[in-house]
């Protein structure tokens, strides 16, 4: 660990610096994930069934109520 790598810097100094930089990068990634907006999924929509009252999230392409099988959301608009 006392081997000189660059000028007056030893292997230990280089490892401590690399660890510090890696820690900062990990902290920045975590903070970015915490404060970034969640992207809306274009394939999912929130609906409420007028027939049975079920509410939740369904697919835009096969949008049917899981309780009573009536078309919901975009599927309801196509009929």
Coordinates of N, CA and C in Angstrom, one line a residue:
X1 N 0.8 -1.2 0.0 CA 0.0 0.0 0.0 C 0.9 1.3 0.0
X2 N 2.1 1.1 0.3 CA 3.0 2.3 0.3 C 3.7 2.5 -1.0
X3 N 3.4 1.7 -2.0 CA 4.0 1.9 -3.3 C 3.6 3.2 -3.9
X4 N 4.6 4.0 -4.4 CA 4.3 5.3 -5.0 C 3.8 5.1 -6.4
X5 N 2.6 5.7 -6.8 CA 2.0 5.5 -8.1 C 2.3 6.8 -8.9
X6 N 1.9 7.9 -8.5 CA 2.0 9.2 -9.2 C 2.7 10.2 -8.2
X7 N 3.9 10.6 -8.5 CA 4.6 11.7 -7.7 C 4.6 11.3 -6.3
X8 N 3.8 11.9 -5.4 CA 3.8 11.6 -4.0 C 2.6 10.8 -3.5
X9 N 1.8 10.4 -4.5 CA 0.6 9.6 -4.1 C 0.9 8.1 -4.1
X10 N 0.4 7.5 -3.1 CA 0.6 6.0 -2.9 C -0.6 5.3 -3.4
X11 N -0.5 4.0 -3.5 CA -1.7 3.1 -3.9 C -2.8 3.4 -2.9
X12 N -2.6 3.5 -1.7 CA -3.6 3.8 -0.7 C -4.3 5.1 -1.0
X13 N -3.6 6.1 -1.3 CA -4.2 7.4 -1.6 C -5.1 7.3 -2.9
X14 N -4.6 6.6 -3.9 CA -5.4 6.4 -5.1 C -6.7 5.6 -4.8
X15 N -6.6 4.6 -4.0 CA -7.8 3.8 -3.6 C -8.8 4.6 -2.8
X16 N -8.3 5.4 -1.9 CA -9.2 6.2 -1.1 C -9.9 7.2 -2.0
X17 N -9.2 7.9 -2.9 CA -9.8 8.8 -3.9 C -10.8 8.2 -4.8
X18 N -10.5 7.0 -5.3 CA -11.4 6.3 -6.2 C -12.7 5.9 -5.4
X19 N -12.5 5.5 -4.2 CA -13.7 5.1 -3.3 C -14.6 6.3 -3.1
X20 N -13.9 7.5 -2.8 CA -14.7 8.7 -2.6 C -15.5 9.1 -3.8
X21 N -14.9 9.0 -5.0 CA -15.5 9.4 -6.3 C -16.7 8.4 -6.5
X22 N -16.5 7.1 -6.3 CA -17.5 6.1 -6.5 C -18.7 6.4 -5.6
X23 N -18.4 6.7 -4.3 CA -19.4 7.0 -3.4 C -20.3 8.2 -3.8
X24 N -19.6 9.2 -4.3 CA -20.3 10.4 -4.7 C -21.2 10.1 -5.9
X25 N -20.7 9.3 -6.9 CA -21.5 8.9 -8.0 C -22.8 8.1 -7.6
X26 N -22.6 7.1 -6.7 CA -23.7 6.4 -6.2 C -24.7 7.3 -5.5
X27 N -24.3 8.2 -4.7 CA -25.2 9.1 -4.0 C -26.0 10.0 -5.1
X28 N -25.3 10.4 -6.1 CA -26.0 11.2 -7.1 C -27.0 10.4 -7.9
X29 N -26.7 9.2 -8.2 CA -27.7 8.3 -8.8 C -28.9 8.1 -8.0
X30 N -28.7 7.8 -6.7 CA -29.9 7.7 -5.7 C -30.7 8.9 -5.6
X31 N -30.1 10.1 -5.5 CA -30.8 11.3 -5.4 C -31.6 11.6 -6.7
X32 N -31.0 11.3 -7.9 CA -31.7 11.5 -9.2 C -32.9 10.6 -9.2
X33 N -32.8 9.4 -8.8 CA -34.0 8.5 -8.8 C -35.1 9.0 -7.8
X34 N -34.7 9.5 -6.7 CA -35.7 10.0 -5.7 C -36.4 11.2 -6.2
X35 N -35.8 12.1 -6.9 CA -36.4 13.4 -7.3 C -36.9 13.4 -8.7
X36 N -36.7 12.4 -9.5 CA -37.1 12.4 -10.9 C -38.6 12.1 -10.9
X37 N -39.3 12.6 -11.9 CA -40.7 12.4 -12.1 C -40.9 11.0 -12.7
X38 N -42.0 10.3 -12.3 CA -42.4 9.0 -12.8 C -43.0 9.2 -14.2
X39 N -42.6 8.5 -15.2 CA -43.1 8.5 -16.5 C -44.4 7.8 -16.5
X40 N -45.4 8.3 -17.2 CA -46.7 7.7 -17.3 C -46.6 6.5 -18.4
X41 N -47.1 5.4 -18.1 CA -47.1 4.3 -19.0 C -48.2 4.5 -20.0
X42 N -47.8 4.6 -21.3 CA -48.8 4.8 -22.3 C -49.7 3.6 -22.6
X43 N -49.4 2.5 -22.1 CA -50.2 1.3 -22.3 C -51.2 1.0 -21.2
X44 N -51.2 1.7 -20.1 CA -52.0 1.5 -19.0 C -52.9 2.7 -18.7
X45 N -54.1 2.5 -18.3 CA -55.0 3.6 -17.9 C -55.8 3.3 -16.7
X46 N -56.1 4.3 -15.9 CA -56.9 4.2 -14.7 C -58.4 4.4 -15.1
X47 N -59.2 3.5 -14.7 CA -60.7 3.5 -15.0 C -61.5 3.1 -13.8
X48 N -62.8 3.4 -14.0 CA -63.8 2.9 -13.0 C -65.0 2.3 -13.8
X49 N -65.4 1.1 -13.5 CA -66.5 0.4 -14.2 C -67.8 1.0 -13.8
X50 N -68.6 1.4 -14.8 CA -70.0 1.9 -14.5 C -70.9 0.8 -14.1
X51 N -70.6 -0.5 -14.5 CA -71.5 -1.6 -14.3 C -71.4 -2.1 -12.9
X52 N -70.2 -2.4 -12.4 CA -70.1 -3.0 -11.1 C -69.4 -2.2 -10.1
X53 N -68.8 -1.0 -10.5 CA -68.1 -0.1 -9.6 C -66.6 -0.4 -9.3
X54 N -66.1 -1.5 -10.0 CA -64.7 -1.8 -9.9 C -63.9 -0.6 -10.4
X55 N -62.7 -0.3 -9.7 CA -61.8 0.7 -10.2 C -60.4 0.2 -10.1
X56 N -59.6 0.6 -11.1 CA -58.2 0.2 -11.0 C -57.5 0.6 -12.3
X57 N -56.4 -0.1 -12.6 CA -55.6 0.1 -13.8 C -55.7 -1.0 -14.8
X58 N -56.0 -0.7 -16.1 CA -56.1 -1.8 -17.1 C -55.3 -1.4 -18.3
X59 N -55.2 -2.4 -19.2 CA -54.5 -2.1 -20.5 C -55.4 -1.3 -21.4
X60 N -54.8 -0.5 -22.2 CA -55.5 0.3 -23.2 C -56.0 -0.6 -24.4
X61 N -55.3 -1.7 -24.6 CA -55.6 -2.5 -25.8 C -56.6 -3.6 -25.5
X62 N -56.6 -4.1 -24.3 CA -57.5 -5.2 -23.9 C -58.3 -4.8 -22.7
X63 N -58.8 -3.6 -22.7 CA -59.5 -3.0 -21.5 C -60.8 -3.5 -21.2
X64 N -60.9 -4.5 -20.3 CA -62.1 -5.1 -19.9 C -62.1 -5.1 -18.4
X65 N -63.3 -5.0 -17.8 CA -63.4 -5.1 -16.3 C -63.1 -6.5 -15.9
X66 N -62.2 -6.7 -14.9 CA -62.0 -8.0 -14.4 C -63.1 -8.7 -13.6
X67 N -64.0 -7.8 -13.2 CA -65.2 -8.4 -12.4 C -66.4 -8.8 -13.3
X68 N -66.7 -7.9 -14.2 CA -67.9 -8.1 -15.0 C -67.7 -8.2 -16.5
X69 N -66.5 -8.1 -17.0 CA -66.0 -8.2 -18.4 C -66.6 -7.2 -19.3
X70 N -67.0 -6.1 -18.9 CA -67.5 -5.0 -19.8 C -66.3 -4.2 -20.3
X71 N -66.4 -3.7 -21.5 CA -65.3 -2.9 -22.1 C -65.2 -1.6 -21.3
X72 N -63.9 -1.2 -21.1 CA -63.6 0.0 -20.3 C -62.6 0.9 -21.1
X73 N -62.6 2.1 -20.7 CA -61.6 3.1 -21.2 C -61.6 3.2 -22.7
X74 N -60.5 3.0 -23.4 CA -60.4 3.2 -24.8 C -61.2 2.1 -25.6
X75 N -61.3 0.9 -25.0 CA -62.1 -0.1 -25.6 C -63.6 0.2 -25.6
X76 N -64.1 0.9 -24.6 CA -65.4 1.4 -24.5 C -65.7 2.4 -25.6
X77 N -64.8 3.3 -25.9 CA -65.0 4.3 -26.9 C -65.0 3.8 -28.3
X78 N -64.5 2.6 -28.5 CA -64.5 2.0 -29.9 C -65.8 1.4 -30.3
X79 N -66.7 1.1 -29.3 CA -67.9 0.5 -29.6 C -69.0 1.5 -30.0

